PDB file of C-alpha atoms and ligand atoms in Angstrom:
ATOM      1  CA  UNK D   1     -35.105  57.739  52.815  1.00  0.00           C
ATOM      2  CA  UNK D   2     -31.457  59.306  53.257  1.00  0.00           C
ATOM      3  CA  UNK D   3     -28.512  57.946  51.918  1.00  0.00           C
ATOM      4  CA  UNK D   4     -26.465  55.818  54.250  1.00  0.00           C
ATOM      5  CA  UNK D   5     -23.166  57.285  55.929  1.00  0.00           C
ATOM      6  CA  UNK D   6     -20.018  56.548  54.716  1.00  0.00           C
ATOM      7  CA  UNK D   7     -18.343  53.837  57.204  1.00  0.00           C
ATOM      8  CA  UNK D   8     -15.072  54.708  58.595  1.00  0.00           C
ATOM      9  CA  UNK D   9     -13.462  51.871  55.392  1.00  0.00           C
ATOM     10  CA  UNK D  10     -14.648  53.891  53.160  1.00  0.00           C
ATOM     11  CA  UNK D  11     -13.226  57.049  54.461  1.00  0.00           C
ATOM     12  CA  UNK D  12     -10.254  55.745  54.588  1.00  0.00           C
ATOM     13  CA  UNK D  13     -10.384  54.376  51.097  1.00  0.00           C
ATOM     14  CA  UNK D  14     -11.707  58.129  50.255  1.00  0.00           C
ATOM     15  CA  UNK D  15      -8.857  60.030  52.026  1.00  0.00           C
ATOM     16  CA  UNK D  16      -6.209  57.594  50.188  1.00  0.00           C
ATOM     17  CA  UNK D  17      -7.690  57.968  46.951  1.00  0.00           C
ATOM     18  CA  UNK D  18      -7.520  61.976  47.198  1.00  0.00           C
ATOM     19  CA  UNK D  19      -3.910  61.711  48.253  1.00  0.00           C
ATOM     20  CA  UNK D  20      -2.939  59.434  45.262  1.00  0.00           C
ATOM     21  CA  UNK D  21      -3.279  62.949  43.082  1.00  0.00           C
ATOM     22  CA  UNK D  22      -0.441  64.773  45.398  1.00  0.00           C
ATOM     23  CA  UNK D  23       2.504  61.485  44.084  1.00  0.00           C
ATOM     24  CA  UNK D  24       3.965  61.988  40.987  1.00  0.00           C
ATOM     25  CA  UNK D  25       6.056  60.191  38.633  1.00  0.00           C
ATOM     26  CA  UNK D  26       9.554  59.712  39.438  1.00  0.00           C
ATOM     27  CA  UNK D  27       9.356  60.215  42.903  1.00  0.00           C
ATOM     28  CA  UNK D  28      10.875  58.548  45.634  1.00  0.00           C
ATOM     29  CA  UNK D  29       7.890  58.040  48.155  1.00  0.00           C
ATOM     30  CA  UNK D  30       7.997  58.089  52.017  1.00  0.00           C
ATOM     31  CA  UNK D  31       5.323  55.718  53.182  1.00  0.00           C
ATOM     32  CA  UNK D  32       3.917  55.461  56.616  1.00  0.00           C
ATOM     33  CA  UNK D  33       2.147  52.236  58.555  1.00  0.00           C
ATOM     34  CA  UNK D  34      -1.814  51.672  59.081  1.00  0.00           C
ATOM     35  CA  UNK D  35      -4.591  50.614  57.937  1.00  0.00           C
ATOM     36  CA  UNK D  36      -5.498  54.404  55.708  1.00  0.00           C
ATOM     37  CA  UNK D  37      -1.889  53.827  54.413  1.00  0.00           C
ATOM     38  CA  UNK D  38      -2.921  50.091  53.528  1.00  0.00           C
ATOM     39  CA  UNK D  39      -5.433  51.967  51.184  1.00  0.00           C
ATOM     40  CA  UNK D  40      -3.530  53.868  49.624  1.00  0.00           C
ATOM     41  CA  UNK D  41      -0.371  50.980  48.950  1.00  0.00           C
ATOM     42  CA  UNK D  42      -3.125  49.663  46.995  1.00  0.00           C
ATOM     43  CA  UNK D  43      -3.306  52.249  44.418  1.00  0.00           C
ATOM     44  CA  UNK D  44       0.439  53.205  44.329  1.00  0.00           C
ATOM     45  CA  UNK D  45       0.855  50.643  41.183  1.00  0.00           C
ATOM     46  CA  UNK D  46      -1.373  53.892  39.473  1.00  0.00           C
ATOM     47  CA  UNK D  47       1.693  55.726  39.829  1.00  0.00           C
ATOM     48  CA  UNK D  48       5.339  55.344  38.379  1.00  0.00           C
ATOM     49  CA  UNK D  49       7.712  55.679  41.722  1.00  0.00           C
ATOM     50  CA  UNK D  50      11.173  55.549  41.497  1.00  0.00           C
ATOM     51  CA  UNK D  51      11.123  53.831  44.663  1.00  0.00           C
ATOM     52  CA  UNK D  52       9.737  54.008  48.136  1.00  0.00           C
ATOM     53  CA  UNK D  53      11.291  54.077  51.969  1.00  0.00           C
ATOM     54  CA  UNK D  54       9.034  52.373  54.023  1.00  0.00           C
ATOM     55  CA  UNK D  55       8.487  53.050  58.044  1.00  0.00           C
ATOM     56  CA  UNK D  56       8.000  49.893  59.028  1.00  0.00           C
ATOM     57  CA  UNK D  57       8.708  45.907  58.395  1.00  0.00           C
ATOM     58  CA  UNK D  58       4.532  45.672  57.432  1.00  0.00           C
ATOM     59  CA  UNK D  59       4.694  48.245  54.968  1.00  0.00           C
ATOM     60  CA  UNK D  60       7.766  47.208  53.301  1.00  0.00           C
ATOM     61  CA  UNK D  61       6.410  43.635  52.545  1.00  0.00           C
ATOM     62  CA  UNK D  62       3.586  45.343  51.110  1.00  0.00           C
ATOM     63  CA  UNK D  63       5.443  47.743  48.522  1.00  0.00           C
ATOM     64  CA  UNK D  64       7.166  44.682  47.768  1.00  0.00           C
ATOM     65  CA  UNK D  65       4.395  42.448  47.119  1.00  0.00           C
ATOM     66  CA  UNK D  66       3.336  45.153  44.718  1.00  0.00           C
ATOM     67  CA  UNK D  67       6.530  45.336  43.103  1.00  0.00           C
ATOM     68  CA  UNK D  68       7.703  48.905  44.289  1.00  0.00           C
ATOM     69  CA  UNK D  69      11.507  48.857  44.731  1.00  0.00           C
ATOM     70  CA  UNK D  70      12.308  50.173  48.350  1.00  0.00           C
ATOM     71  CA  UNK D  71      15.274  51.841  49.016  1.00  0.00           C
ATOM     72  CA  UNK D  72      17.836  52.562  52.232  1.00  0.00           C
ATOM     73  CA  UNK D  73      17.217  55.609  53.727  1.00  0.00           C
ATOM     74  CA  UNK D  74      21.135  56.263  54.260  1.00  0.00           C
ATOM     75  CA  UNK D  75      21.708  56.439  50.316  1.00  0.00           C
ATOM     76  CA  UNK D  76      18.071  58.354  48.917  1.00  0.00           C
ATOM     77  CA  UNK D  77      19.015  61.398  50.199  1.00  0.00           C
ATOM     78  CA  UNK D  78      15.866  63.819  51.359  1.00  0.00           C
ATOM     79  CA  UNK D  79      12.794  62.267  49.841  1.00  0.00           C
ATOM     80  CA  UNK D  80      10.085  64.589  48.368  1.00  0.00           C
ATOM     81  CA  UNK D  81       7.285  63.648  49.913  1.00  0.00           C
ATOM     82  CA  UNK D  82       6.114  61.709  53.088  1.00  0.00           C
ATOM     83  CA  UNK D  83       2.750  60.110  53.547  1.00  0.00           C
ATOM     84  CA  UNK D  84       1.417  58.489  56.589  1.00  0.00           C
ATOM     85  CA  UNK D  85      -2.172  58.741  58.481  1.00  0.00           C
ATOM     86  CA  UNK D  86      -2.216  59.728  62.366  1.00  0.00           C
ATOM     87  CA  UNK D  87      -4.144  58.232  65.516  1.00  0.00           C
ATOM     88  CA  UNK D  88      -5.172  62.227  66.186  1.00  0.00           C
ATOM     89  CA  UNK D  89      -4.860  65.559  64.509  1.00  0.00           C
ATOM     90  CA  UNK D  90      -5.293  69.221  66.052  1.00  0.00           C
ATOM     91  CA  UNK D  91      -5.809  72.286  64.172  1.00  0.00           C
ATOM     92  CA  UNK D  92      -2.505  73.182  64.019  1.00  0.00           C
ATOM     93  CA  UNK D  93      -1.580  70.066  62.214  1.00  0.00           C
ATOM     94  CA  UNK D  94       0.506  68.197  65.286  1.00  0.00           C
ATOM     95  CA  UNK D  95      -0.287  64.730  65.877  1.00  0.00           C
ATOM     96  CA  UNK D  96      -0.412  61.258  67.770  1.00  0.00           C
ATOM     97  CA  UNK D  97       1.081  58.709  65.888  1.00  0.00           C
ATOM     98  CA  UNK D  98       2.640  54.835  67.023  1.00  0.00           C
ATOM     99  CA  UNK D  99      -0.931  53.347  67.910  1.00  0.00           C
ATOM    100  CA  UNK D 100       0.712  50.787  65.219  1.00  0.00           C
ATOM    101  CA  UNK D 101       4.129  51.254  67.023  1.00  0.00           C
ATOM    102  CA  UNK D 102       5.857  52.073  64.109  1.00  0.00           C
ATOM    103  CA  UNK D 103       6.120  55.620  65.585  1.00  0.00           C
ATOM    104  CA  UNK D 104      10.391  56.043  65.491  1.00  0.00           C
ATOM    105  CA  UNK D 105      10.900  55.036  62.057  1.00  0.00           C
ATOM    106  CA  UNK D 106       7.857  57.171  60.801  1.00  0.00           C
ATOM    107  CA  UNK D 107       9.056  60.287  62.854  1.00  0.00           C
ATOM    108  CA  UNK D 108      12.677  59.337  60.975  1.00  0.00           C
ATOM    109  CA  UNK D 109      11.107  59.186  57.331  1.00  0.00           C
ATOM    110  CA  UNK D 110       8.929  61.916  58.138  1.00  0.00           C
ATOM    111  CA  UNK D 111      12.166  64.060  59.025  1.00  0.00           C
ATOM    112  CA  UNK D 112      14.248  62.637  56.358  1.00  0.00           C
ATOM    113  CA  UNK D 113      11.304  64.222  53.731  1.00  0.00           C
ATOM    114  CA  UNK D 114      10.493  67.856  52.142  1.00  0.00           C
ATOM    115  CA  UNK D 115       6.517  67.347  52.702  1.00  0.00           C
ATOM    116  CA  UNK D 116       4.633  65.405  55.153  1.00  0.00           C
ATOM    117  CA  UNK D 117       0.906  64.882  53.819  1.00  0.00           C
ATOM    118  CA  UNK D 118      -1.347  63.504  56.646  1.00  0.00           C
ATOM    119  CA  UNK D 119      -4.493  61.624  55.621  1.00  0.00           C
ATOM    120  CA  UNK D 120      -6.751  61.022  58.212  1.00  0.00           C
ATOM    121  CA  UNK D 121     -10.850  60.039  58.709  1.00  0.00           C
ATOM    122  CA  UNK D 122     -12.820  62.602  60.472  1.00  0.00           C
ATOM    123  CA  UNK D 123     -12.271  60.887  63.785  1.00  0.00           C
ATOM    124  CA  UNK D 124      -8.998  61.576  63.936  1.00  0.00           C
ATOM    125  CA  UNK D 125      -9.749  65.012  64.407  1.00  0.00           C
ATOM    126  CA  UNK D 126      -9.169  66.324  68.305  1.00  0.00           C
ATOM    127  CA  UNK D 127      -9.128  70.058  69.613  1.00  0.00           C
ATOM    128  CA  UNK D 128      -6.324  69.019  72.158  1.00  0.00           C
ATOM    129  CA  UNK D 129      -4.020  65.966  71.396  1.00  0.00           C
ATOM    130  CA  UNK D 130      -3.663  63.000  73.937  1.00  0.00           C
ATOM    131  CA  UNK D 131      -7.029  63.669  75.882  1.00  0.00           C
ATOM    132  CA  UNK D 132      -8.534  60.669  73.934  1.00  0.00           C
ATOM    133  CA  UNK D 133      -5.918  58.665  72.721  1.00  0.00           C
ATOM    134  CA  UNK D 134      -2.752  57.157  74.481  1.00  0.00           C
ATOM    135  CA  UNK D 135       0.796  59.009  73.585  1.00  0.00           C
ATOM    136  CA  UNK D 136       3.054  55.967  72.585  1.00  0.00           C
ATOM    137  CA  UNK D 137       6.791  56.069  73.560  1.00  0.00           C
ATOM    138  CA  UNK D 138       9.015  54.047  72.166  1.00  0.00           C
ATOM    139  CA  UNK D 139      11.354  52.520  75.041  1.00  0.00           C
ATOM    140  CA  UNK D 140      14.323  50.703  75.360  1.00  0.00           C
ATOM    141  CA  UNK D 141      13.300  47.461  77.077  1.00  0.00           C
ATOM    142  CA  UNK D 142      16.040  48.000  80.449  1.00  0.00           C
ATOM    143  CA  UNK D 143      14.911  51.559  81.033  1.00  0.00           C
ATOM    144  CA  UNK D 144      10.988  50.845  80.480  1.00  0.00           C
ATOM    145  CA  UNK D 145       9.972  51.040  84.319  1.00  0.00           C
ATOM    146  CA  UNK D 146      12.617  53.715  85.038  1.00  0.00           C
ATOM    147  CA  UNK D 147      10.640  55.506  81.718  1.00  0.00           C
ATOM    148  CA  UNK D 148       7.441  54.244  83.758  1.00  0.00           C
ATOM    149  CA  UNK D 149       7.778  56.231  87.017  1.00  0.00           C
ATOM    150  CA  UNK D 150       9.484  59.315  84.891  1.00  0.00           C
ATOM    151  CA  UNK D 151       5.794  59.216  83.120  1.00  0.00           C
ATOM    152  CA  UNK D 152       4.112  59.412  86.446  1.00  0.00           C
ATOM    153  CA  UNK D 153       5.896  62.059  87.658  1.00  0.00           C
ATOM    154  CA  UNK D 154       5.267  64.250  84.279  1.00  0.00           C
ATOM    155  CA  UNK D 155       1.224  63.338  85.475  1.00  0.00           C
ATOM    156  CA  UNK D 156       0.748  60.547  82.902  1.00  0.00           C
ATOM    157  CA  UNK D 157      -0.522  56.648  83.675  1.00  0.00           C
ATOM    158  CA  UNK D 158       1.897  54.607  81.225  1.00  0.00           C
ATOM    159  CA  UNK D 159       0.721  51.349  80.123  1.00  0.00           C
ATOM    160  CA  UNK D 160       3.286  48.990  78.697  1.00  0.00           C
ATOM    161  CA  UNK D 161       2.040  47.413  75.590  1.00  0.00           C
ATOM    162  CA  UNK D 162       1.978  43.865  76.608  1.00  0.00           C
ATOM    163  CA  UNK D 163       3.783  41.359  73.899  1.00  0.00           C
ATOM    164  CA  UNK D 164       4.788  43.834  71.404  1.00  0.00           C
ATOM    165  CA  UNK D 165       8.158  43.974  70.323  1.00  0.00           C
ATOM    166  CA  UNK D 166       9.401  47.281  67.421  1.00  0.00           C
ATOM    167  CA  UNK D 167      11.223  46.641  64.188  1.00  0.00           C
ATOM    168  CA  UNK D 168      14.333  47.901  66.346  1.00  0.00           C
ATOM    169  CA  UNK D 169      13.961  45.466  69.292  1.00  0.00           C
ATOM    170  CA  UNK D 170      11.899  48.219  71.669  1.00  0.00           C
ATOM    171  CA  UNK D 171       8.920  48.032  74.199  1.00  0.00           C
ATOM    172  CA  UNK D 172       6.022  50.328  74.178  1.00  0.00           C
ATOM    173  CA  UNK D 173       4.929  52.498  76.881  1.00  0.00           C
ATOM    174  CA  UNK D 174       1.198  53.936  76.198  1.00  0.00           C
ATOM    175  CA  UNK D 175       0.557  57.012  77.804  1.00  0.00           C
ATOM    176  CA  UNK D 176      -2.944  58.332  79.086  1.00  0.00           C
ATOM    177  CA  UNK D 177      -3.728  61.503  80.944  1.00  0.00           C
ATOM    178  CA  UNK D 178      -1.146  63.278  79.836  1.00  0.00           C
ATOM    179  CA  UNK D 179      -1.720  67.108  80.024  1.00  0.00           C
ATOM    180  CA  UNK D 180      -0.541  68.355  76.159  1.00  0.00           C
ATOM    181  CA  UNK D 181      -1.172  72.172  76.496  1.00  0.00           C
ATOM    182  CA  UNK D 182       1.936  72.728  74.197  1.00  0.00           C
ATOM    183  CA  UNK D 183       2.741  69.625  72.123  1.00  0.00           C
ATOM    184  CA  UNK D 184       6.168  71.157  71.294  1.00  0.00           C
ATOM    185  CA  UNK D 185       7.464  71.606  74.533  1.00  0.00           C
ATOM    186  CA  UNK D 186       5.950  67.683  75.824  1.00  0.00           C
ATOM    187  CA  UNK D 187       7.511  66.174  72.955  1.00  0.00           C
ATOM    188  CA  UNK D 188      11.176  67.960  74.012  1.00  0.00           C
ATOM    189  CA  UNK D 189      10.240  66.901  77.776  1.00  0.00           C
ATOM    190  CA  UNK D 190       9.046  63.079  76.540  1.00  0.00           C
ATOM    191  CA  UNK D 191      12.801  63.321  74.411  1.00  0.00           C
ATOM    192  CA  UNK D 192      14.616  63.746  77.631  1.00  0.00           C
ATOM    193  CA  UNK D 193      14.129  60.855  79.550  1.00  0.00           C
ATOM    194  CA  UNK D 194      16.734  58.896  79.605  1.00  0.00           C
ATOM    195  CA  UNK D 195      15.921  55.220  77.695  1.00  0.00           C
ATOM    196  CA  UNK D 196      13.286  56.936  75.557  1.00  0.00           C
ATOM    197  CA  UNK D 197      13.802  56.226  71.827  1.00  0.00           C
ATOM    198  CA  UNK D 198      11.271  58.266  70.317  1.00  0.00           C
ATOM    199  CA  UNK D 199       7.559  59.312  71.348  1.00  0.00           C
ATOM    200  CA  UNK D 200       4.388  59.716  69.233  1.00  0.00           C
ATOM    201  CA  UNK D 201       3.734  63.381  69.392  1.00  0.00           C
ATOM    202  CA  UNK D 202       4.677  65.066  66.190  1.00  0.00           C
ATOM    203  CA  UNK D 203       5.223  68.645  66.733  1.00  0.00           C
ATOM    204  CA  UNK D 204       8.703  69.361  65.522  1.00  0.00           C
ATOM    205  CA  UNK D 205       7.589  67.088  62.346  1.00  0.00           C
ATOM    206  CA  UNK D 206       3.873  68.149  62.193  1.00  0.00           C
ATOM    207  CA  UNK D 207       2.538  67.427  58.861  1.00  0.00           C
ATOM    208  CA  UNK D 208       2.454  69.826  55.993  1.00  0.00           C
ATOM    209  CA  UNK D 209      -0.823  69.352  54.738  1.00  0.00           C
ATOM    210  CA  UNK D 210      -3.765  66.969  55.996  1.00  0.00           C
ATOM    211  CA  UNK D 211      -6.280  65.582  54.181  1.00  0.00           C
ATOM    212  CA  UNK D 212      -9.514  64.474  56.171  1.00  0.00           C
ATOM    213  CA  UNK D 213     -12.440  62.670  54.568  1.00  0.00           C
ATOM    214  CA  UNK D 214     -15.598  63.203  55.973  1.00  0.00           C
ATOM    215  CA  UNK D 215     -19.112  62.036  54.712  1.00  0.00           C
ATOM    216  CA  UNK D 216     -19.586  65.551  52.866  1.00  0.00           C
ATOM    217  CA  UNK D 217     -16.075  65.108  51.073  1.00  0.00           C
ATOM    218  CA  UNK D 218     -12.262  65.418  51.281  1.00  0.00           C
ATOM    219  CA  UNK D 219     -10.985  68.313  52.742  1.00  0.00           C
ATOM    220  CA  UNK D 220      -7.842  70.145  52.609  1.00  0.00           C
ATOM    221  CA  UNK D 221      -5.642  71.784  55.303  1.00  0.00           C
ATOM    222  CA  UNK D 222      -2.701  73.474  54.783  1.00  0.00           C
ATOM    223  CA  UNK D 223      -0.392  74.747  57.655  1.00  0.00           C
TER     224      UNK D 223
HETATM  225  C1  LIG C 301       1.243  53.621  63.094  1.00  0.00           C
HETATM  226  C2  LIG C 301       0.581  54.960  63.021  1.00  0.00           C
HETATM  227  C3  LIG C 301      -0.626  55.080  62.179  1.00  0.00           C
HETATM  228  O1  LIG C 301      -0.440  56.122  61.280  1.00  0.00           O
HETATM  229  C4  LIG C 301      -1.800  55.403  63.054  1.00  0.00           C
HETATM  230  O2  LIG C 301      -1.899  54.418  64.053  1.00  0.00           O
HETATM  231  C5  LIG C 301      -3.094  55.475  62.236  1.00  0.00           C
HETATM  232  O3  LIG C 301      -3.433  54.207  61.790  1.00  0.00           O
HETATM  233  P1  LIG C 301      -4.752  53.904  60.973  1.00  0.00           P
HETATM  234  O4  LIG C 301      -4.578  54.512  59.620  1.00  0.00           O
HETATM  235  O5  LIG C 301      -4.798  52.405  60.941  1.00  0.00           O
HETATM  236  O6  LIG C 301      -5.914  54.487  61.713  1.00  0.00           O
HETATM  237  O7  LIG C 301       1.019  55.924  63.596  1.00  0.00           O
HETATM  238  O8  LIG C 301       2.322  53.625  63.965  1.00  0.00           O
END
């Protein structure tokens, strides 16, 4: 009989497990939003952080909870390392992130840090970004159908995230069909529109390194 595969929980709790070895003592820890992140807050008490910034209200209750001391961006400085997991990852290490709508603060901590490590389960993994999952922009609530009918015209078919407010007070707008031949130059193009806050494609703050766990094992990218 063959041995069962490894459901995507346990990847998850695979991935963050392999990452724990990349945080060392004394550091002052970027930490992202989701559920692969969840897995790896619950190791952190393994290692002694000086502190922690966390991208989102969820996270930062968490850290808490666990005792971690989280710091104010505006007086850490640059942190040395950012974690976070991804809703898809292409080869050259550019990603979706926000399907938890924490996507502006990440992209912030993410930019405010030396390394961004990416841990992700093998389904995260995509050839082309946005062909499977929605791009997630981050809109102030006045501008969101003005945003709306600048999506259409840039060939995507926004959907506003019904009833979900940001930690700063935003909407969501979720993007499908977009055409992402160069994620660089769509996340400049997303940028401009006026009354967009942030959007979910990470090209100018692609991670560093990415970690996927598959059922064979962990493996290790490195841009
Ligand atoms: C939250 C994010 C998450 O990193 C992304 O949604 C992946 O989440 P999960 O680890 O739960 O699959 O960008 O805004």
């Amino acid at each position: 009989m063959s041995e069962p595969q490894a459901n995507q929980q346990q990847l998850k709790q695979a991935v963050a497990s392999a990452t724990l070895a990349h945080i060392e003592d004394g550091m002052i820890l970027g930490v992202g939003t989701g559920s692969t992140v969840n897995c790896l807050i619950d190791l952190l008490p393994k290692v002694r952080l000086k502190g922690a910034v966390a991208s989102s209200k969820v996270t930062q209750e968490k850290l808490e909870a666990l005792g971690i001391e989280v710091m104010d961006l505006n007086f850490v400085g640059e942190l040395d390392l950012y974690i976070d997991g991804a809703d898809e990852v292409n080869p050259n290490l550019q990603l979706i992130k926000g399907g938890g709508g924490a996507l502006t603060r990440e992209k912030i901590v993410a930019a405010a840090s030396k390394k961004f490590i990416c841990m992700v389960d093998e389904s995260k993994w995509v050839e082309t970004l946005g062909r499977a999952f929605p791009v997630p922009i981050e809109v102030l609530p006045q501008a969101r159908s003005y945003v709306a009918r600048e999506l259409v015209k840039l060939g995507g078919e926004p959907e506003y995230r019904e009833g979900f407010v940001t930690d700063y007070g935003n909407l969501i707008l979720d993007v499908y069909d977009l055409k992402i031949d160069s994620p660089s130059e769509m996340e400049q193009r997303l940028n401009n529109i006026v009354g967009v806050v942030c959007n979910g494609i990470f090209a100018a703050n692609q991670a560093d390194t990415l970690l996927i766990a598959k059922p064979s094992g962990i493996e290790t990218l490195k841009r």
